Amino acid sequence: MAWDKKISKNLLLIIVAIIVATSLLIIGLVLILVHVKTVGTETTIDYTQCKDEYAPDYTCDVQVSKKRMPHCVCYTIITLSEPILGPVTVYYELPDYDQTRPEYVTSKDDEQLAGNLSSVISPNCGNNSYADTEGKKPIAPCGEIADSMFKDQYTLFYNGSIVPSFNTGLNGITEEDKKKYRNPPNGDLQAAFKDFEKPKSWEKKVTLLDPLDPNNNAFQNERFIAWMKTDMKRKPAFRINQTGIFEDGLFAGSYKFRVIYLPSNYITGPRIAVISSMHTVVNNGQLITGILLMLIVISSTSPNGAPFGEVELIANALVTISLIESKSLPGLSTEFDNIPWDGDSNAEGLLQREKENISIDVTAPGSDSEDDVIREGGSQVEPQPLTVGSAGSSSMITRRVDSARPVTSPTPGESDEERIMEAESGSQNEPAEEPTFRSKE
């Protein structure tokens, strides 16, 4: 039973330690993983029915749908109640336009988009392969995706001045994306595309998408690449140039958002612009806490690691509660466990002291040796005189108790003096250290 109780306590300690270590490990990992997060701030502008700047009685959607003019200009006033920290990007969304239709997704010529221009167009481009004009020139870029490209143009004003912006470095456009869209290698875009026509729904040729920046023109135009990515629902238009008073982004206040509203044979639903900022926030407190928890787990589970003091306390408390409920105490495994005894109180006391790891040395008083005292849990106890011989004289007996000597049960009715004398007579036959007697003055 004694060993079973010990095993149960150790097993419980191990289980609790594993649970605590696992919990700390999980918490530490979570804190480390989430200490860096992206925080977003955005303002949405639905300009679908914005009024014509030059004919306020009409909305731009009506103006362009009835083809009263090639395009419509409108604006809306937006108020930012709080700053939008940089980097800031202006996106557009077309909620009712589906770019995921199977026949739509494949309607392009990948070889052409990679810069390999040819008069032979991929059959994937279908009705958007050749122009309807005389000569039937091939279209570049061909296909329905390119033909339906959304081209509304935005400008942001603050206090009557244009907020500076960039058309490159747009969010969502990766280097891998750019590798799929390359201009012809000769470098002269006008010469390279002279034998090709613009898409049917476009107002100008592909070489005029960004004539001021050759690296962002034609097939390499980032806004064009974003449109060709049919899996991208929110597409970037431009990003704010963080310079001057806009070094930190857009501060709170009123802005004028101007739109050049272009007609489209494909877009009939809402047109939405989104001013958005996504920036990274680092929580160093969470990072440090997570690392500390990980270090605690590692050091505590290593061979030389310190035990979990809290875990041991919990385990001891649980074992104590279980023992109280069962009204039993754990036995101690010592060399005395198998010794028969008759219940004599003196023998019980000796056995109990030995079980509590009490080391007993009885020596003559006045000695400077470490063994000259009785040690009990680190405290020193003065040796007590034992009466030996005739009455009126007393001596101090010095003998090291040999724990290897068998301990016999006392005879019932035998006095303490008789037991001492019997021990004296028995020790004379052993080559052990002789007893020393000192007369008490």
XYZ file of C-alpha atoms in Angstrom, residues 19-365:
347
model
C -1.140 19.722 -18.176
C 0.411 22.927 -16.816
C 3.424 22.687 -19.148
C 1.182 22.082 -22.166
C -1.058 25.007 -21.215
C 1.906 27.348 -20.800
C 3.360 26.131 -24.083
C 0.118 26.791 -25.967
C -0.352 30.217 -24.369
C 3.250 31.140 -25.158
C 2.926 30.081 -28.788
C -0.342 31.994 -29.214
C 1.145 35.164 -27.716
C 4.176 34.923 -29.997
C 2.048 34.308 -33.083
C -0.425 37.146 -32.474
C 2.020 39.786 -31.204
C 2.128 41.169 -34.758
C -1.193 42.007 -36.322
C -2.491 44.071 -39.195
C -4.874 46.875 -38.324
C -7.097 48.367 -40.992
C -8.932 51.691 -41.269
C -11.097 52.525 -44.237
C -13.762 54.839 -45.603
C -16.245 53.684 -48.237
C -17.591 55.982 -50.967
C -20.563 54.894 -53.074
C -20.473 57.286 -56.031
C -22.863 55.340 -58.303
C -25.348 58.211 -58.540
C -23.060 61.152 -57.991
C -24.202 64.296 -59.786
C -22.590 65.625 -62.924
C -20.244 68.421 -61.933
C -21.300 70.497 -64.947
C -24.989 69.471 -65.005
C -26.062 68.972 -61.372
C -29.585 68.017 -62.391
C -28.275 64.749 -63.808
C -26.420 61.871 -62.285
C -23.400 60.428 -63.980
C -24.846 56.936 -64.324
C -27.687 58.380 -66.411
C -25.379 60.594 -68.423
C -23.047 57.781 -69.484
C -25.764 55.168 -69.953
C -27.576 57.415 -72.422
C -24.255 58.284 -74.035
C -24.922 61.978 -73.807
C -21.182 62.492 -73.414
C -18.048 60.313 -73.561
C -17.603 60.593 -69.815
C -19.007 62.351 -66.758
C -17.197 64.210 -63.985
C -18.562 64.219 -60.458
C -17.294 64.634 -56.936
C -18.298 63.926 -53.370
C -17.198 65.409 -50.053
C -15.867 62.959 -47.500
C -15.025 63.686 -43.876
C -12.507 61.627 -41.966
C -13.343 61.631 -38.270
C -9.936 60.179 -37.453
C -6.598 59.978 -39.259
C -5.869 57.135 -41.656
C -2.258 56.205 -41.093
C -0.128 55.271 -44.075
C 0.351 53.496 -46.291
C -3.015 54.484 -47.761
C -4.458 52.891 -50.904
C -7.582 53.804 -52.859
C -9.462 50.739 -54.155
C -12.605 50.206 -56.175
C -15.278 47.540 -55.906
C -17.985 46.389 -58.312
C -20.299 44.240 -56.166
C -22.613 43.188 -59.008
C -19.947 42.297 -61.542
C -18.861 38.661 -61.581
C -15.358 37.940 -62.852
C -15.386 34.270 -61.868
C -17.424 32.830 -64.745
C -15.446 29.947 -66.357
C -15.713 31.284 -69.919
C -14.721 34.742 -68.688
C -11.662 33.631 -66.688
C -10.087 31.916 -69.707
C -10.849 34.705 -72.184
C -7.259 35.922 -72.694
C -4.053 35.104 -74.571
C -1.268 34.318 -72.084
C 1.415 34.291 -74.793
C 0.379 37.729 -75.959
C 0.338 39.090 -72.388
C 3.873 37.724 -71.874
C 5.078 40.061 -74.658
C 5.062 37.571 -77.540
C 2.920 39.505 -80.017
C 1.565 37.602 -82.991
C -1.053 38.129 -85.653
C -2.425 34.704 -84.704
C -4.609 35.182 -81.654
C -5.513 32.477 -79.137
C -9.005 31.066 -79.701
C -9.678 31.774 -76.007
C -10.197 35.419 -76.898
C -13.328 34.584 -78.918
C -15.159 37.607 -80.310
C -12.536 39.910 -78.831
C -9.731 38.611 -81.036
C -9.884 40.944 -84.065
C -11.167 44.461 -84.563
C -14.342 45.128 -86.483
C -12.645 47.864 -88.460
C -11.315 47.491 -91.963
C -8.303 45.260 -92.096
C -9.390 43.179 -89.090
C -6.276 43.899 -87.101
C -5.631 41.676 -84.083
C -6.580 43.170 -80.740
C -4.033 43.662 -77.985
C -4.833 42.856 -75.298
C -7.468 40.473 -76.598
C -10.243 38.668 -74.744
C -13.280 39.589 -72.686
C -11.360 40.235 -69.453
C -9.295 43.012 -71.014
C -12.230 44.380 -72.996
C -14.321 44.821 -69.829
C -11.574 46.638 -67.915
C -12.946 49.183 -65.450
C -11.245 52.524 -66.004
C -12.894 55.167 -63.786
C -10.286 57.670 -62.638
C -10.031 59.154 -59.134
C -8.409 62.264 -57.676
C -8.313 63.251 -54.001
C -8.188 66.937 -52.995
C -7.435 68.599 -49.669
C -7.979 72.357 -49.268
C -8.122 72.715 -53.046
C -4.806 70.919 -53.642
C -4.307 67.469 -55.112
C -3.173 64.845 -52.639
C -0.035 63.324 -54.260
C -0.332 59.703 -55.337
C 1.439 56.801 -57.071
C 0.119 54.421 -59.729
C 2.722 51.767 -58.924
C 3.541 49.637 -55.900
C -0.126 48.762 -55.567
C -1.294 46.328 -52.923
C -2.104 42.859 -54.182
C 0.301 42.976 -57.130
C 3.250 40.648 -56.552
C 6.459 40.129 -58.492
C 5.132 36.755 -59.612
C 2.106 38.511 -61.094
C 4.320 40.961 -62.971
C 6.315 38.133 -64.576
C 3.172 37.073 -66.460
C 2.677 40.520 -67.979
C 5.615 41.774 -70.054
C 5.868 44.277 -72.882
C 7.494 43.360 -76.214
C 11.292 43.297 -75.860
C 12.155 45.920 -78.524
C 11.432 48.781 -76.062
C 9.527 50.946 -78.541
C 5.899 50.425 -77.538
C 4.440 52.523 -80.345
C 6.327 50.503 -82.958
C 5.566 47.191 -81.253
C 1.791 47.774 -81.183
C 1.379 49.617 -84.499
C -0.172 46.557 -86.157
C -2.628 45.930 -83.294
C -5.923 47.536 -82.379
C -7.249 48.604 -78.975
C -9.979 46.519 -77.315
C -13.450 47.279 -78.650
C -14.715 48.950 -75.448
C -11.602 51.019 -74.837
C -11.259 54.689 -75.652
C -7.507 54.525 -76.274
C -4.763 52.033 -77.037
C -2.938 50.024 -74.411
C 0.202 52.108 -74.942
C -1.586 55.091 -73.362
C -2.457 53.495 -70.001
C 0.428 55.407 -68.386
C 2.477 57.251 -71.035
C 4.501 59.115 -68.370
C 5.965 55.907 -66.940
C 7.240 53.373 -69.521
C 7.641 50.754 -66.803
C 3.960 51.077 -65.902
C 2.574 51.252 -69.417
C 0.882 48.737 -71.733
C 0.810 45.139 -70.434
C 2.980 46.064 -67.439
C 0.492 48.602 -66.118
C -0.285 47.594 -62.530
C -3.913 48.619 -62.631
C -4.333 46.516 -65.780
C -2.648 43.553 -64.050
C -4.989 43.961 -61.065
C -8.019 43.860 -63.354
C -6.752 40.729 -65.075
C -6.554 39.006 -61.669
C -10.128 37.778 -61.694
C -9.900 36.363 -58.174
C -9.275 39.827 -56.706
C -12.590 41.308 -55.619
C -11.248 44.638 -54.338
C -8.840 46.140 -56.849
C -6.298 48.932 -56.231
C -6.474 52.200 -58.192
C -3.596 54.201 -56.659
C -1.776 54.779 -53.371
C -1.112 57.990 -51.476
C 2.383 59.425 -51.749
C 3.482 59.863 -48.142
C 5.268 63.155 -48.478
C 4.940 66.656 -47.078
C 1.936 67.071 -44.827
C 0.819 63.554 -45.784
C 3.982 61.935 -44.496
C 2.020 59.903 -41.938
C -1.016 59.332 -44.160
C -4.319 61.176 -44.253
C -5.216 63.235 -41.207
C -8.736 63.927 -39.996
C -10.714 66.519 -41.936
C -12.709 67.106 -45.125
C -11.577 65.932 -48.561
C -12.990 66.236 -52.056
C -13.125 62.973 -53.999
C -13.360 63.615 -57.749
C -14.339 60.905 -60.255
C -14.090 60.707 -64.037
C -17.072 58.453 -64.629
C -16.532 56.366 -67.785
C -19.159 54.388 -69.691
C -19.028 50.598 -69.664
C -20.806 47.928 -71.641
C -20.353 45.549 -68.719
C -20.747 47.498 -65.468
C -24.341 48.347 -64.593
C -24.392 48.013 -60.804
C -22.917 50.023 -57.932
C -19.525 51.678 -58.189
C -17.716 51.950 -54.875
C -14.380 53.493 -53.927
C -12.606 52.594 -50.700
C -9.876 54.613 -48.989
C -8.063 52.058 -46.897
C -4.999 51.725 -44.726
C -3.474 48.477 -43.564
C -0.553 48.823 -41.184
C 1.272 46.487 -38.852
C 1.082 46.815 -35.071
C 3.680 45.032 -32.914
C 2.815 44.226 -29.284
C 6.194 43.759 -27.593
C 4.548 42.904 -24.274
C 2.847 39.859 -25.767
C 6.070 38.814 -27.478
C 8.141 38.995 -24.280
C 5.471 37.186 -22.249
C 5.242 34.421 -24.839
C 9.014 33.961 -24.910
C 9.189 33.833 -21.102
C 6.467 31.189 -20.945
C 8.289 29.125 -23.553
C 11.555 29.408 -21.604
C 9.810 28.351 -18.383
C 8.424 25.247 -20.064
C 11.759 24.366 -21.682
C 13.799 24.845 -18.500
C 11.296 22.976 -16.350
C 11.095 19.972 -18.660
C 14.846 19.695 -19.267
C 16.890 17.119 -17.258
C 18.389 19.879 -15.123
C 15.247 21.980 -15.010
C 13.683 23.134 -11.791
C 10.403 21.459 -10.827
C 7.141 23.323 -10.878
C 6.669 24.433 -7.291
C 3.059 25.324 -7.940
C 2.413 21.963 -9.570
C 3.892 20.104 -6.600
C 1.714 22.070 -4.192
C -1.378 21.258 -6.228
C -0.468 17.575 -6.366
C 0.186 17.411 -2.612
C -3.105 19.119 -1.886
C -5.012 16.694 -4.099
C -3.322 13.679 -2.496
C -4.024 15.006 1.011
C -7.678 15.523 0.173
C -7.955 12.005 -1.210
C -6.282 10.569 1.897
C -8.556 12.485 4.234
C -11.552 11.202 2.334
C -10.262 7.630 2.599
C -9.277 8.195 6.295
C -5.817 6.745 5.743
C -2.235 7.989 5.694
C 0.508 6.812 3.376
C 2.917 4.262 4.811
C 6.638 4.822 4.733
C 8.939 2.285 3.191
C 11.917 1.753 5.544
C 13.912 -1.141 6.840
C 11.587 -1.266 9.878
C 8.398 -1.926 7.891
C 8.711 -5.694 8.211
C 9.675 -5.770 11.926
C 6.994 -7.332 14.139
C 6.183 -5.383 17.292
C 3.733 -5.755 20.114
C 2.483 -2.212 20.386
C 4.826 -1.101 23.190
C 4.774 2.688 23.242
C 8.560 3.055 23.681
C 9.287 0.837 20.694
C 6.690 2.727 18.686
C 8.411 6.008 19.500
C 11.829 4.715 18.438
C 10.451 3.270 15.229
C 8.527 6.439 14.462
C 11.638 8.605 14.939
C 13.628 6.382 12.618
C 10.873 6.593 10.015
C 11.048 10.376 10.192
C 14.723 10.187 9.233
C 15.973 11.232 12.675
C 19.667 10.515 13.104
C 20.513 9.702 16.752
C 24.009 10.003 18.215
C 24.581 9.708 21.943
C 27.989 10.987 23.035
C 29.676 12.320 26.082
C 29.018 15.968 26.840
